[in-house]
Amino acid sequence: MNRLSSLLPAAALAIALPAFAQTEPTAIPPEFTQCLDGLRDDARRNGVSETTSRFLTRDLTPDMSVIDKLNYQPEFSMPIWDYLSGLVDDERVQQGQAMLQQHAAVLERVQQRFGVDPATVVAVWGVESNFGQSQGKYPLVQALGTLSCYGRRQTFFQGELYSAIRILQAGHITPERLLGSWAGAFGHTQFMPTTFERLAVDGDGDGKRDLMDNTADALASTANFLSKAGWQSGQTWGFEVQLPPGFSTDGEGRRSKRPVSEWAARGLRKVDGSALPASLGSAGLMTPAGPTGPAFLVFKNFDAIYSYNAAESYGLAIAHLSDRLRGAGPFTTPWPTDDPGLSRAERRELQVLLLLAGHEVGLVDGMLGDKSRSAIRAEQERLGQEVNGRGGMKLLQALRGETPPSLPAAPAEEITPASPPSR
């Protein structure tokens, strides 16, 4: 780090301080100030100048909402059919196919450079930020500062905080633009700060690595990530399979890879009934909803996708969306539920019906937040359904079948669809 970089904050960062610093010192919990002060020596050892650190964290107040989100992550806490129905729907497939055409030249260069196919790169882009429309609204220094001092995994988030400050210190991104998810991921494809430092690349030759406003940089960086994670060019992530009657999945999983010939010998076939390809290597058997739901053989490329966000449901969303972008249809085997999940369009429709029934849901954005779930519980109780706050097909169909009460129309701004926030 050169001397100019270490002096940069005093001149260049001042204009952005209001984005994440508060001006009421009395509102700052003493333990938060003590925590940040206690991190300064470690920050210096990790390449953060004291001038920068103090400037960016002075009068900083914690945002405790990020702690609530730390304890609730949908990829781990909701049924997989709900998780996938909102991430891989016809709306996102159509947008993704348009992005493939619009950025075809960039994606071709990316594939030549890193060996990752366009559909997979665009699938990551779509799931992570809805193709750049929802990159997140949290000031990263405030969010990561809070996570560094409260909740679980403080040591991890401290490393990300130091990295975010180094990114600002080096001038890669201006402070007012360093907004992202509650957990610190930012940009079109939601890199964590340390991931940015390791793997972000210049995708268009302008000498910069800008994941916030430069699509070419973001797509190239995503492909570089997958390449470094072990992506094998020209190979599949996996495919849906049929299990023979009575097949035991005990002990099987993504990590327990066996030769495809062994899976074939045990009676597995592709979901269309055809034989498993003999030319493929070893695969793990993944049954995310148990043996009665969709089953998949997954290869090393699935592991590369999984490394982007360590949740199998997330990896399956990326993999499935990439297949849909290539023209494939939905999974053949239905999920083992009598109450399927809703697409984003169906979730918006549900919110409108809840509004017409007299409930407050806020924006009709397809995101079933606290207000929507409260309204859902009220309607489930009225209809004699299980009261769980989950918006599924049963409730939507029940409300569709009723004549809405004669109520004043909701204000236009209340029912204008909006892009969902970044995860």
PDB file of C-alpha atoms in Angstrom, residues 103-255:
ATOM      1  CA  HIS A 103     -24.162  -9.249 -23.142  1.00  0.00           C
ATOM      2  CA  ALA A 104     -23.277 -11.987 -25.617  1.00  0.00           C
ATOM      3  CA  ALA A 105     -19.942 -10.449 -26.644  1.00  0.00           C
ATOM      4  CA  VAL A 106     -18.783  -9.951 -23.056  1.00  0.00           C
ATOM      5  CA  LEU A 107     -19.890 -13.454 -22.062  1.00  0.00           C
ATOM      6  CA  GLU A 108     -18.060 -14.987 -25.017  1.00  0.00           C
ATOM      7  CA  ARG A 109     -14.828 -13.291 -23.944  1.00  0.00           C
ATOM      8  CA  VAL A 110     -15.430 -14.424 -20.383  1.00  0.00           C
ATOM      9  CA  GLN A 111     -15.896 -18.025 -21.499  1.00  0.00           C
ATOM     10  CA  GLN A 112     -12.726 -17.942 -23.593  1.00  0.00           C
ATOM     11  CA  ARG A 113     -10.759 -16.516 -20.675  1.00  0.00           C
ATOM     12  CA  PHE A 114     -12.116 -18.609 -17.792  1.00  0.00           C
ATOM     13  CA  GLY A 115     -13.893 -21.589 -19.360  1.00  0.00           C
ATOM     14  CA  VAL A 116     -17.244 -20.969 -17.667  1.00  0.00           C
ATOM     15  CA  ASP A 117     -20.314 -21.020 -19.915  1.00  0.00           C
ATOM     16  CA  PRO A 118     -22.516 -17.916 -20.260  1.00  0.00           C
ATOM     17  CA  ALA A 119     -25.673 -19.506 -18.827  1.00  0.00           C
ATOM     18  CA  THR A 120     -23.987 -20.368 -15.534  1.00  0.00           C
ATOM     19  CA  VAL A 121     -22.476 -16.889 -15.154  1.00  0.00           C
ATOM     20  CA  VAL A 122     -25.807 -15.219 -15.917  1.00  0.00           C
ATOM     21  CA  ALA A 123     -27.614 -17.581 -13.530  1.00  0.00           C
ATOM     22  CA  VAL A 124     -25.361 -16.421 -10.679  1.00  0.00           C
ATOM     23  CA  TRP A 125     -26.032 -12.820 -11.697  1.00  0.00           C
ATOM     24  CA  GLY A 126     -29.796 -13.386 -11.710  1.00  0.00           C
ATOM     25  CA  VAL A 127     -29.990 -15.104  -8.343  1.00  0.00           C
ATOM     26  CA  GLU A 128     -27.544 -12.773  -6.611  1.00  0.00           C
ATOM     27  CA  SER A 129     -28.914  -9.380  -7.638  1.00  0.00           C
ATOM     28  CA  ASN A 130     -31.748  -9.876 -10.138  1.00  0.00           C
ATOM     29  CA  PHE A 131     -29.330  -8.881 -12.902  1.00  0.00           C
ATOM     30  CA  GLY A 132     -27.983  -5.870 -11.052  1.00  0.00           C
ATOM     31  CA  GLN A 133     -31.344  -4.446 -10.019  1.00  0.00           C
ATOM     32  CA  SER A 134     -31.056  -5.388  -6.341  1.00  0.00           C
ATOM     33  CA  GLN A 135     -27.476  -5.030  -5.172  1.00  0.00           C
ATOM     34  CA  GLY A 136     -28.353  -4.182  -1.578  1.00  0.00           C
ATOM     35  CA  LYS A 137     -28.898  -1.059   0.473  1.00  0.00           C
ATOM     36  CA  TYR A 138     -26.767  -1.576   3.581  1.00  0.00           C
ATOM     37  CA  PRO A 139     -23.681   0.632   4.063  1.00  0.00           C
ATOM     38  CA  LEU A 140     -21.007  -2.042   4.319  1.00  0.00           C
ATOM     39  CA  VAL A 141     -18.863  -0.431   6.998  1.00  0.00           C
ATOM     40  CA  GLN A 142     -21.870  -0.082   9.296  1.00  0.00           C
ATOM     41  CA  ALA A 143     -23.209  -3.592   8.603  1.00  0.00           C
ATOM     42  CA  LEU A 144     -19.827  -5.288   8.954  1.00  0.00           C
ATOM     43  CA  GLY A 145     -18.942  -3.169  11.967  1.00  0.00           C
ATOM     44  CA  THR A 146     -22.117  -4.361  13.670  1.00  0.00           C
ATOM     45  CA  LEU A 147     -21.495  -7.992  12.773  1.00  0.00           C
ATOM     46  CA  SER A 148     -17.918  -7.677  14.002  1.00  0.00           C
ATOM     47  CA  CYS A 149     -19.129  -6.790  17.501  1.00  0.00           C
ATOM     48  CA  TYR A 150     -22.427  -8.650  17.954  1.00  0.00           C
ATOM     49  CA  GLY A 151     -23.826 -12.075  17.205  1.00  0.00           C
ATOM     50  CA  ARG A 152     -22.169 -15.155  15.772  1.00  0.00           C
ATOM     51  CA  ARG A 153     -18.995 -15.406  13.653  1.00  0.00           C
ATOM     52  CA  GLN A 154     -17.516 -12.110  14.803  1.00  0.00           C
ATOM     53  CA  THR A 155     -13.964 -13.079  13.789  1.00  0.00           C
ATOM     54  CA  PHE A 156     -15.124 -13.820  10.243  1.00  0.00           C
ATOM     55  CA  PHE A 157     -16.923 -10.503   9.905  1.00  0.00           C
ATOM     56  CA  GLN A 158     -13.974  -8.611  11.369  1.00  0.00           C
ATOM     57  CA  GLY A 159     -11.852  -9.875   8.487  1.00  0.00           C
ATOM     58  CA  GLU A 160     -14.503  -8.712   6.035  1.00  0.00           C
ATOM     59  CA  LEU A 161     -14.658  -5.301   7.743  1.00  0.00           C
ATOM     60  CA  TYR A 162     -10.893  -4.825   7.388  1.00  0.00           C
ATOM     61  CA  SER A 163     -11.131  -5.854   3.747  1.00  0.00           C
ATOM     62  CA  ALA A 164     -13.991  -3.414   3.037  1.00  0.00           C
ATOM     63  CA  ILE A 165     -11.950  -0.582   4.546  1.00  0.00           C
ATOM     64  CA  ARG A 166      -8.906  -1.599   2.478  1.00  0.00           C
ATOM     65  CA  ILE A 167     -11.046  -1.478  -0.674  1.00  0.00           C
ATOM     66  CA  LEU A 168     -12.094   2.071   0.176  1.00  0.00           C
ATOM     67  CA  GLN A 169      -8.576   2.984   1.212  1.00  0.00           C
ATOM     68  CA  ALA A 170      -7.207   1.841  -2.151  1.00  0.00           C
ATOM     69  CA  GLY A 171      -9.862   3.760  -4.077  1.00  0.00           C
ATOM     70  CA  HIS A 172     -11.405   0.782  -5.900  1.00  0.00           C
ATOM     71  CA  ILE A 173     -14.922   1.955  -5.033  1.00  0.00           C
ATOM     72  CA  THR A 174     -16.141   5.263  -3.668  1.00  0.00           C
ATOM     73  CA  PRO A 175     -17.613   5.087  -0.162  1.00  0.00           C
ATOM     74  CA  GLU A 176     -21.066   6.289  -1.151  1.00  0.00           C
ATOM     75  CA  ARG A 177     -21.297   3.358  -3.609  1.00  0.00           C
ATOM     76  CA  LEU A 178     -20.137   0.652  -1.196  1.00  0.00           C
ATOM     77  CA  LEU A 179     -23.618  -0.592  -0.374  1.00  0.00           C
ATOM     78  CA  GLY A 180     -24.595  -4.221  -0.306  1.00  0.00           C
ATOM     79  CA  SER A 181     -26.300  -6.991   1.597  1.00  0.00           C
ATOM     80  CA  TRP A 182     -26.700  -7.155   5.351  1.00  0.00           C
ATOM     81  CA  ALA A 183     -23.822  -9.685   5.452  1.00  0.00           C
ATOM     82  CA  GLY A 184     -21.374  -7.540   3.495  1.00  0.00           C
ATOM     83  CA  ALA A 185     -21.700  -8.896  -0.046  1.00  0.00           C
ATOM     84  CA  PHE A 186     -21.840  -6.242  -2.757  1.00  0.00           C
ATOM     85  CA  GLY A 187     -22.013  -5.651  -6.469  1.00  0.00           C
ATOM     86  CA  HIS A 188     -23.810  -7.290  -9.388  1.00  0.00           C
ATOM     87  CA  THR A 189     -22.790 -10.768  -8.257  1.00  0.00           C
ATOM     88  CA  GLN A 190     -22.434 -10.084  -4.531  1.00  0.00           C
ATOM     89  CA  PHE A 191     -18.779 -10.622  -3.694  1.00  0.00           C
ATOM     90  CA  MET A 192     -17.696 -10.478  -0.085  1.00  0.00           C
ATOM     91  CA  PRO A 193     -14.900  -7.909   0.405  1.00  0.00           C
ATOM     92  CA  THR A 194     -12.170 -10.535   0.882  1.00  0.00           C
ATOM     93  CA  THR A 195     -13.422 -12.328  -2.233  1.00  0.00           C
ATOM     94  CA  PHE A 196     -13.159  -9.063  -4.140  1.00  0.00           C
ATOM     95  CA  GLU A 197      -9.552  -8.671  -3.076  1.00  0.00           C
ATOM     96  CA  ARG A 198      -8.690 -12.230  -4.112  1.00  0.00           C
ATOM     97  CA  LEU A 199     -10.718 -12.776  -7.243  1.00  0.00           C
ATOM     98  CA  ALA A 200     -12.197  -9.594  -8.752  1.00  0.00           C
ATOM     99  CA  VAL A 201     -10.780  -8.907 -12.212  1.00  0.00           C
ATOM    100  CA  ASP A 202     -10.875  -6.183 -14.837  1.00  0.00           C
ATOM    101  CA  GLY A 203     -13.334  -7.442 -17.433  1.00  0.00           C
ATOM    102  CA  ASP A 204     -13.135  -4.695 -20.033  1.00  0.00           C
ATOM    103  CA  GLY A 205      -9.534  -3.525 -19.917  1.00  0.00           C
ATOM    104  CA  ASP A 206     -10.131  -0.129 -18.330  1.00  0.00           C
ATOM    105  CA  GLY A 207      -7.698  -0.844 -15.510  1.00  0.00           C
ATOM    106  CA  LYS A 208     -10.384  -0.942 -12.796  1.00  0.00           C
ATOM    107  CA  ARG A 209     -12.242  -3.644 -10.882  1.00  0.00           C
ATOM    108  CA  ASP A 210     -15.709  -2.208 -10.406  1.00  0.00           C
ATOM    109  CA  LEU A 211     -18.370  -4.735  -9.439  1.00  0.00           C
ATOM    110  CA  MET A 212     -20.939  -2.072  -8.616  1.00  0.00           C
ATOM    111  CA  ASP A 213     -21.359  -0.295 -11.938  1.00  0.00           C
ATOM    112  CA  ASN A 214     -19.381  -2.315 -14.506  1.00  0.00           C
ATOM    113  CA  THR A 215     -21.202  -5.407 -15.765  1.00  0.00           C
ATOM    114  CA  ALA A 216     -18.171  -6.726 -17.669  1.00  0.00           C
ATOM    115  CA  ASP A 217     -16.049  -6.651 -14.507  1.00  0.00           C
ATOM    116  CA  ALA A 218     -18.766  -8.385 -12.494  1.00  0.00           C
ATOM    117  CA  LEU A 219     -19.348 -11.183 -15.017  1.00  0.00           C
ATOM    118  CA  ALA A 220     -15.646 -11.789 -15.532  1.00  0.00           C
ATOM    119  CA  SER A 221     -15.029 -11.820 -11.777  1.00  0.00           C
ATOM    120  CA  THR A 222     -17.814 -14.358 -11.272  1.00  0.00           C
ATOM    121  CA  ALA A 223     -16.333 -16.642 -13.902  1.00  0.00           C
ATOM    122  CA  ASN A 224     -12.908 -16.259 -12.299  1.00  0.00           C
ATOM    123  CA  PHE A 225     -14.402 -17.271  -8.947  1.00  0.00           C
ATOM    124  CA  LEU A 226     -15.955 -20.430 -10.413  1.00  0.00           C
ATOM    125  CA  SER A 227     -12.788 -21.253 -12.341  1.00  0.00           C
ATOM    126  CA  LYS A 228     -10.671 -20.991  -9.201  1.00  0.00           C
ATOM    127  CA  ALA A 229     -13.258 -23.131  -7.369  1.00  0.00           C
ATOM    128  CA  GLY A 230     -12.585 -26.018  -9.754  1.00  0.00           C
ATOM    129  CA  TRP A 231     -15.010 -25.461 -12.624  1.00  0.00           C
ATOM    130  CA  GLN A 232     -14.447 -27.977 -15.427  1.00  0.00           C
ATOM    131  CA  SER A 233     -15.084 -26.460 -18.834  1.00  0.00           C
ATOM    132  CA  GLY A 234     -17.568 -28.317 -20.983  1.00  0.00           C
ATOM    133  CA  GLN A 235     -18.829 -30.511 -18.129  1.00  0.00           C
ATOM    134  CA  THR A 236     -22.289 -30.595 -16.589  1.00  0.00           C
ATOM    135  CA  TRP A 237     -23.159 -29.622 -13.017  1.00  0.00           C
ATOM    136  CA  GLY A 238     -25.421 -32.670 -12.858  1.00  0.00           C
ATOM    137  CA  PHE A 239     -28.941 -33.753 -13.780  1.00  0.00           C
ATOM    138  CA  GLU A 240     -32.190 -35.076 -12.340  1.00  0.00           C
ATOM    139  CA  VAL A 241     -32.437 -38.851 -11.979  1.00  0.00           C
ATOM    140  CA  GLN A 242     -34.985 -41.586 -11.221  1.00  0.00           C
ATOM    141  CA  LEU A 243     -34.442 -43.749  -8.165  1.00  0.00           C
ATOM    142  CA  PRO A 244     -35.481 -47.400  -8.343  1.00  0.00           C
ATOM    143  CA  PRO A 245     -38.282 -48.546  -5.996  1.00  0.00           C
ATOM    144  CA  GLY A 246     -37.099 -49.052  -2.447  1.00  0.00           C
ATOM    145  CA  PHE A 247     -33.762 -47.339  -3.030  1.00  0.00           C
ATOM    146  CA  SER A 248     -32.080 -46.258   0.208  1.00  0.00           C
ATOM    147  CA  THR A 249     -30.491 -42.815   0.245  1.00  0.00           C
ATOM    148  CA  ASP A 250     -28.981 -43.285   3.701  1.00  0.00           C
ATOM    149  CA  GLY A 251     -25.415 -42.001   3.802  1.00  0.00           C
ATOM    150  CA  GLU A 252     -25.613 -40.481   0.324  1.00  0.00           C
ATOM    151  CA  GLY A 253     -25.007 -36.830  -0.453  1.00  0.00           C
ATOM    152  CA  ARG A 254     -23.092 -34.283  -2.472  1.00  0.00           C
ATOM    153  CA  ARG A 255     -19.749 -35.294  -0.972  1.00  0.00           C
TER     154      ARG A 255
END
